[in-house]
mmCIF file of C-alpha atoms in Angstrom:
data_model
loop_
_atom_site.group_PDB
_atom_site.id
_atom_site.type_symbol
_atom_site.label_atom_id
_atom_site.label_comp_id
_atom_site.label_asym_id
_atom_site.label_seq_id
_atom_site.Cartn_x
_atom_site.Cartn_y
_atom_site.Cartn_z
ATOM 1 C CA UNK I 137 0.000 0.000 0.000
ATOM 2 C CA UNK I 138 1.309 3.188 -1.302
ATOM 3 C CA UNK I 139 -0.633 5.106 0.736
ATOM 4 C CA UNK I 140 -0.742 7.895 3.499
ATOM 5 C CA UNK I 141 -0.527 6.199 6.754
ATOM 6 C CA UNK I 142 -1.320 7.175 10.227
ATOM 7 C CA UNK I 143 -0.577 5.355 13.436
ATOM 8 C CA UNK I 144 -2.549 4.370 15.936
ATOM 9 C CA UNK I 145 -5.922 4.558 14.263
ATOM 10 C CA UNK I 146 -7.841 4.515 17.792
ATOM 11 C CA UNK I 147 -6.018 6.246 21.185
ATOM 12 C CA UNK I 148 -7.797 6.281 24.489
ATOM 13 C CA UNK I 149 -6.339 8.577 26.871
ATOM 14 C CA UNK I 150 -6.797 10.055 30.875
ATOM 15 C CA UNK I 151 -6.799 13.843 30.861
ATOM 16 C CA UNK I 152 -3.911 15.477 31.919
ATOM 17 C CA UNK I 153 -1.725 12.626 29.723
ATOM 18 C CA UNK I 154 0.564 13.073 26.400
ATOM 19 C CA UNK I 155 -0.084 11.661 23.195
ATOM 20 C CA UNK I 156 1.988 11.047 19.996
ATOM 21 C CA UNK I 157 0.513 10.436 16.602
ATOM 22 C CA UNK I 158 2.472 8.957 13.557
ATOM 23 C CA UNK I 159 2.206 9.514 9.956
ATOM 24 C CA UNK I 160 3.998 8.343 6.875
ATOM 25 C CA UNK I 161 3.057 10.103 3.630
ATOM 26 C CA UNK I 162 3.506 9.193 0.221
ATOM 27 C CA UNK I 163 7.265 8.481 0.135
ATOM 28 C CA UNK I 164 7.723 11.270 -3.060
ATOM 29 C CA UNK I 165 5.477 13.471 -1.651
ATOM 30 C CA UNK I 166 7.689 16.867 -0.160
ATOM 31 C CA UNK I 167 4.332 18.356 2.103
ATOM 32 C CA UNK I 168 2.729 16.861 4.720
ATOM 33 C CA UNK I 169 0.186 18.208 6.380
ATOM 34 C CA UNK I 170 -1.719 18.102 9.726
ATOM 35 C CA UNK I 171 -5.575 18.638 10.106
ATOM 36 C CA UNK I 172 -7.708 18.159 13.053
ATOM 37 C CA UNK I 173 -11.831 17.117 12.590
ATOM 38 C CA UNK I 174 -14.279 17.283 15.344
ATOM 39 C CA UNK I 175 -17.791 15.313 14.963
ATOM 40 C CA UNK I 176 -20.136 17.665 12.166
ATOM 41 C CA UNK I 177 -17.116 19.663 11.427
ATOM 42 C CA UNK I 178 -14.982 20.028 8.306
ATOM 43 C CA UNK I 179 -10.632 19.326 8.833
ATOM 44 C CA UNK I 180 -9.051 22.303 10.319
ATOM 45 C CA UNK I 181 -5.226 23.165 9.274
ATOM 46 C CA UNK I 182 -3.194 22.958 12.266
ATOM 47 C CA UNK I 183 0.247 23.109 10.427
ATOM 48 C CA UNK I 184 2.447 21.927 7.575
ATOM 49 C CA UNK I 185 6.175 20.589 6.726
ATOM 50 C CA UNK I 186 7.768 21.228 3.382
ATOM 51 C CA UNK I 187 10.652 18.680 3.314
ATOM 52 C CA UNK I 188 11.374 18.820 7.418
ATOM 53 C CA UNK I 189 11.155 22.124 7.572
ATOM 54 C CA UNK I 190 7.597 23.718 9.092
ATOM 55 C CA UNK I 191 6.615 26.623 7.810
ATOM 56 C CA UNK I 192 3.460 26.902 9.149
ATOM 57 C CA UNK I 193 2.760 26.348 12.810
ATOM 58 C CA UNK I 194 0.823 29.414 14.108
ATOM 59 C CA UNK I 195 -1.974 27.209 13.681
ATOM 60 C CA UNK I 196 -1.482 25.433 16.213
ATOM 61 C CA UNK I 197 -4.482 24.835 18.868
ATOM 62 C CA UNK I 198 -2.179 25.767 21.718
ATOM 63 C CA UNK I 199 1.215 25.319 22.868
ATOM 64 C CA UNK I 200 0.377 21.532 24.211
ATOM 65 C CA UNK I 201 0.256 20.622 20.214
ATOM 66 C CA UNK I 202 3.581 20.042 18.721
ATOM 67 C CA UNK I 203 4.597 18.623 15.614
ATOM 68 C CA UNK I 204 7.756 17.362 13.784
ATOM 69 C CA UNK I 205 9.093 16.077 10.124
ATOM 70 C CA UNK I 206 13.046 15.190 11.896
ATOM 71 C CA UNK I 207 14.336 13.895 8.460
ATOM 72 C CA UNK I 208 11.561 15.010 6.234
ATOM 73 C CA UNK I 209 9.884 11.757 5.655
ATOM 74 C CA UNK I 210 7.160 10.771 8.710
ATOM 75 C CA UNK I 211 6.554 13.277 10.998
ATOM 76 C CA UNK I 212 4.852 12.921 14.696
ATOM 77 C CA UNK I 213 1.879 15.285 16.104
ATOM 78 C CA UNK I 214 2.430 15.340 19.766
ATOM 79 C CA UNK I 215 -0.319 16.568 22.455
ATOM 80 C CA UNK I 216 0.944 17.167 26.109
ATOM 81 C CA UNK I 217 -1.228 17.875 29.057
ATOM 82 C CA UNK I 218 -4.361 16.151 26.736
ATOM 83 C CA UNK I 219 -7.708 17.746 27.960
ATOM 84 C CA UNK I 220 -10.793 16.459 26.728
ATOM 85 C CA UNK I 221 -11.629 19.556 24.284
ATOM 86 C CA UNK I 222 -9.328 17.726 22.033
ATOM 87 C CA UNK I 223 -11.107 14.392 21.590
ATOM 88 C CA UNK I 224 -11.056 15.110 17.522
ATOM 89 C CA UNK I 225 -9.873 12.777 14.506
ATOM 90 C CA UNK I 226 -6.245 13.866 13.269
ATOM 91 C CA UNK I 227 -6.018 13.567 10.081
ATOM 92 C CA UNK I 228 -2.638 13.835 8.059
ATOM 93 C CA UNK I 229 -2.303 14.560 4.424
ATOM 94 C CA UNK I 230 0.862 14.599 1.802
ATOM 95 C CA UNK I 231 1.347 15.815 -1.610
ATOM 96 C CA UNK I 232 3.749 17.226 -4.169
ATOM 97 C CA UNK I 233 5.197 20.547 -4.998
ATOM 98 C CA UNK I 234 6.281 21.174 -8.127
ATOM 99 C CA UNK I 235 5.740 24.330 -10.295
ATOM 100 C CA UNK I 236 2.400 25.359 -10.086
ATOM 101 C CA UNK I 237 0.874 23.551 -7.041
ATOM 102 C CA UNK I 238 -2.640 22.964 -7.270
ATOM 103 C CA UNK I 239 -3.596 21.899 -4.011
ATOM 104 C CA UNK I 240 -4.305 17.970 -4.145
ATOM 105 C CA UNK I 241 -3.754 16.582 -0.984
ATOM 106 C CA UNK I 242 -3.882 12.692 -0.238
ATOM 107 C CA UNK I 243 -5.353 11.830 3.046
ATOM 108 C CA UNK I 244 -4.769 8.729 5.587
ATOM 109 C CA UNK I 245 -7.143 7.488 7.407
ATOM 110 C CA UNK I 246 -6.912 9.940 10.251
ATOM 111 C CA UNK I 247 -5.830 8.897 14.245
ATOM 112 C CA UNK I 248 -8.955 9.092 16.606
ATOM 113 C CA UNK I 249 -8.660 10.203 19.958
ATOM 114 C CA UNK I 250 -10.967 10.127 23.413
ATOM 115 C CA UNK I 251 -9.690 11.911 26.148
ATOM 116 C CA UNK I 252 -11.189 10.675 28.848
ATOM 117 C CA UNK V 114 -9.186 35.221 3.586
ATOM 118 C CA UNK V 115 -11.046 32.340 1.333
ATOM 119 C CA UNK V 116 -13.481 30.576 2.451
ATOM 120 C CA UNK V 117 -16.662 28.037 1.329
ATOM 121 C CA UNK V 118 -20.253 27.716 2.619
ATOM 122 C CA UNK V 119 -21.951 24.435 1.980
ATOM 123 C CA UNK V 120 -25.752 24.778 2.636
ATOM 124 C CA UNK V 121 -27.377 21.808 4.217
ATOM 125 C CA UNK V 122 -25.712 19.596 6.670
ATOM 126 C CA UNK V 123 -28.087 16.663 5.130
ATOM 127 C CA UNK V 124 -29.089 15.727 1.924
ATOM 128 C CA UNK V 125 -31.338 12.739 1.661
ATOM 129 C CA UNK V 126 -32.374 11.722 -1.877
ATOM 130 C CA UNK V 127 -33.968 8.591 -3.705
ATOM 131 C CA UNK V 128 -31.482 6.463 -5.570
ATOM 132 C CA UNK V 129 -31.280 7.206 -9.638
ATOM 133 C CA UNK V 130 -32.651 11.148 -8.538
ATOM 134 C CA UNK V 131 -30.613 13.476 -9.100
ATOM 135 C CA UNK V 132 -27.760 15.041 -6.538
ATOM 136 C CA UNK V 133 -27.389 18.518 -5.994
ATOM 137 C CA UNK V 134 -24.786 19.548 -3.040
ATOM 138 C CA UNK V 135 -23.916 23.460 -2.865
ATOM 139 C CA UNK V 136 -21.123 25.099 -2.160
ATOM 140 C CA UNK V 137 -20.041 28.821 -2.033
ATOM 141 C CA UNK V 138 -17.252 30.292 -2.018
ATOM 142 C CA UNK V 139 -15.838 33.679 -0.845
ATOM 143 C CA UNK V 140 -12.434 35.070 -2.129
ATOM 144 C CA UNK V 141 -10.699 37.813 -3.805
ATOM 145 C CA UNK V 142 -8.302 36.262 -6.053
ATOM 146 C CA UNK V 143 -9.324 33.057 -8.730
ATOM 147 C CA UNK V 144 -9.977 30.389 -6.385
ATOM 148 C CA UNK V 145 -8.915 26.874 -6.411
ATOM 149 C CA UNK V 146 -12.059 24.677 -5.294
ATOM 150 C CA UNK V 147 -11.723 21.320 -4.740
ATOM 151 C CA UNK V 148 -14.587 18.367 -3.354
ATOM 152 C CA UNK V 149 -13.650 15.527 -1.128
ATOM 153 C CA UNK V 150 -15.588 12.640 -0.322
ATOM 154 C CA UNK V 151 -15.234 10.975 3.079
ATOM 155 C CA UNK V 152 -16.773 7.255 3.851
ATOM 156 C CA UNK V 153 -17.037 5.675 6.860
ATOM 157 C CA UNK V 154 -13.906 4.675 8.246
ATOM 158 C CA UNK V 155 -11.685 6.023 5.402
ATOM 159 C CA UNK V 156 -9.688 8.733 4.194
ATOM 160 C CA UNK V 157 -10.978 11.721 2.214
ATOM 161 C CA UNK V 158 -10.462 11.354 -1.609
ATOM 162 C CA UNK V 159 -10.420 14.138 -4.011
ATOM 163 C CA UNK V 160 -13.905 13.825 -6.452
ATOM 164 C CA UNK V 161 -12.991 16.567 -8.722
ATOM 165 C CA UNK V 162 -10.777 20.223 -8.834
ATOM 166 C CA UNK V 163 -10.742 23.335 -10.410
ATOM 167 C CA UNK V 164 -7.865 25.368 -10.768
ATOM 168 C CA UNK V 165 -8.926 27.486 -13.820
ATOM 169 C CA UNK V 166 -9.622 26.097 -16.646
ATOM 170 C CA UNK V 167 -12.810 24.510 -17.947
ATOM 171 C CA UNK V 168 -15.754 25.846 -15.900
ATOM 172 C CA UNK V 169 -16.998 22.378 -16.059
ATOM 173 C CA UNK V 170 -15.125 19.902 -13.921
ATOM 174 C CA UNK V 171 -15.714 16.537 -14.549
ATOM 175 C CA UNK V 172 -14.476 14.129 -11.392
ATOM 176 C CA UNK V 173 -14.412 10.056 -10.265
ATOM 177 C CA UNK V 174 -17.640 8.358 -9.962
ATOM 178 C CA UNK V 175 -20.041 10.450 -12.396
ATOM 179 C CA UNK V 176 -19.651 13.270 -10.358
ATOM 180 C CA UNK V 177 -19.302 16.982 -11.762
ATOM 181 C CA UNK V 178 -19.052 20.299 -10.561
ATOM 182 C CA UNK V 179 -20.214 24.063 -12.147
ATOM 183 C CA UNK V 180 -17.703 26.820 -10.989
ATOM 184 C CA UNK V 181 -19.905 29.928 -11.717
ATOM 185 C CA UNK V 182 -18.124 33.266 -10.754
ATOM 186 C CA UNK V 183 -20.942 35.577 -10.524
ATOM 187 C CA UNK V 184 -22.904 33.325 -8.721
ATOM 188 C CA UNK V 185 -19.580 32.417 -6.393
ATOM 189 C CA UNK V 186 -20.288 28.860 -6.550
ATOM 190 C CA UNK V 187 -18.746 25.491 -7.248
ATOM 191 C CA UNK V 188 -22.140 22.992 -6.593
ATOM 192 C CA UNK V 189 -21.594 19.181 -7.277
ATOM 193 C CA UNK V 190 -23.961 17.332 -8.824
ATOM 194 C CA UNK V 191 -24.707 13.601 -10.227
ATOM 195 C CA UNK V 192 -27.605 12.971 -12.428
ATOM 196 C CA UNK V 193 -28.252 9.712 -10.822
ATOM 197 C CA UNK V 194 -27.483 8.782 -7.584
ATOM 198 C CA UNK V 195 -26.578 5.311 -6.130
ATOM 199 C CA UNK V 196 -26.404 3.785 -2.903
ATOM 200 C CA UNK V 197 -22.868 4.071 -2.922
ATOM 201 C CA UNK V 198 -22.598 7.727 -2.753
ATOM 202 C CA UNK V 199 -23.422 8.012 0.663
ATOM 203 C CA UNK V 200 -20.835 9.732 2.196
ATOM 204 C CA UNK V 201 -20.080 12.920 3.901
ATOM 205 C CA UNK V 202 -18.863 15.468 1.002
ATOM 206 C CA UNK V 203 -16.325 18.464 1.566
ATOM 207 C CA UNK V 204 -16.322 21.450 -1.073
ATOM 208 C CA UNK V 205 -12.656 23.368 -0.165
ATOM 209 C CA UNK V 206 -10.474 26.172 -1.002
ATOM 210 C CA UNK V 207 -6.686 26.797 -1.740
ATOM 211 C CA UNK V 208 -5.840 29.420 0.878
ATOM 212 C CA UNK V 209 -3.284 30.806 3.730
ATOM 213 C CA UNK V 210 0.326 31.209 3.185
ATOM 214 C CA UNK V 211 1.087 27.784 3.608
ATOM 215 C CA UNK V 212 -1.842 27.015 0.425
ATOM 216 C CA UNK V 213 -3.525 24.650 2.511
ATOM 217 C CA UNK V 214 -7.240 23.258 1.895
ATOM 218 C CA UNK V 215 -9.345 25.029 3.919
ATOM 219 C CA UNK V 216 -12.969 23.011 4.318
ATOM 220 C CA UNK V 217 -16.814 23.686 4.735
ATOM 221 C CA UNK V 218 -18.438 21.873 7.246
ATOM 222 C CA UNK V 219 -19.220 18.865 5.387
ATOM 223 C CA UNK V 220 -22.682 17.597 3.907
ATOM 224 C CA UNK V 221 -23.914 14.364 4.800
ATOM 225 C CA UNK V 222 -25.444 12.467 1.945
ATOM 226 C CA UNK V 223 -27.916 9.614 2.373
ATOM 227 C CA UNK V 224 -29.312 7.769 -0.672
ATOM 228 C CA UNK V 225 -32.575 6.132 -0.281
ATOM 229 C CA UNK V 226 -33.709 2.764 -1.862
#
């Protein structure tokens, strides 16, 4: 599978603990991007890497949300201090610049999570 | 900023009518519009774009989608739908410095035997 892949699918959590979310885009793919989606709600752009460098991060929910690309392939989403306000799907996304980008993004599966 | 409007959280139609989702858009340069499709348990794929060209935008699945500037929409539509379209649909935008997708609230379809 070729795909854009996030790990774990499911997380159950205690308030008040930290969380770390994988995902491995599409191994050509330079941008990755990280969305968040609450239940009735459309993804919401938290930040982006191009190669590992971010160049978007303001945002951000709060400073509890970090997020890295170390060697500009996967790249983790961490939460710290998890409250349950951010019980959401996290969704990751990947895709190509070159030239002209046109905005096609290629979406895993997303990482659930229910802070308890 | 750019942003998109879908109307109607739900859309419930008979299968073989037709399917009508709206979307509109607010921006102040060309926009980029794009519709995702989301079902249960998976990813969102991309249904269709348009990034300038033909006003008409053909996408996967018999879907197509109008991009009418003076009505500032990008509606999809499918002359006749199937159970298999239900799904939650996403109209988007290119936006932001960082020309991410920014999203309308989604539209739940349900197709009705």
């Amino acid at each position: 599978d070729t795909g854009v892949s996030q790990n774990p699918r499911h997380k159950i959590t205690k308030r008040g603990q930290n969380v770390t979310f994988r995902c491995d885009p599409i191994s050509e793919h330079n941008r990755l991007y990280w969305y968040r989606q609450t239940l009735g709600q459309g993804p919401e752009f938290l930040t982006y890497f191009q190669n590992e460098a971010q160049l978007e991060k303001s945002r951000l929910l709060s400073d509890r949300f970090s997020a890295e690309r170390p060697k500009g392939s996967f790249s983790t989403l961490e939460i710290q201090r998890t409250e349950q306000g951010d019980s959401a799907m996290y969704l990751c996304a990947s895709s190509f610049r070159e030239g002209s980008f046109t905005g096609e993004l290629f979406f895993g599966e997303g990482s659930r999570l229910t802070v308890l | 900023a750019q942003s998109v409007t879908q109307l109607g959280s739900h859309v419930s139609v008979s299968e073989g009518a037709l399917v009508l989702l709206r979307c509109n858009y607010s921006s102040s340069v060309p926009p980029y519009l794009f519709w995702y499709v989301q079902y249960p348990n998976q990813g969102l794929q991309l249904l269709l774009k348009y990034t300038s060209a033909a006003t008409l935008v053909k996408g996967i699945n018999g879907f197509e989608a109008e991009f009418k500037k003076s009505e500032t929409s990008f509606h999809l539509t499918k002359p006749s739908a199937h159970m298999s379209d239900a799904a939650e649909y996403f109209c988007a935008v290119l936006s932001g410095s960082a020309r991410q997708l920014t999203f309308g609230s989604g539209t739940q379809l349900t197709v009705l035997p």
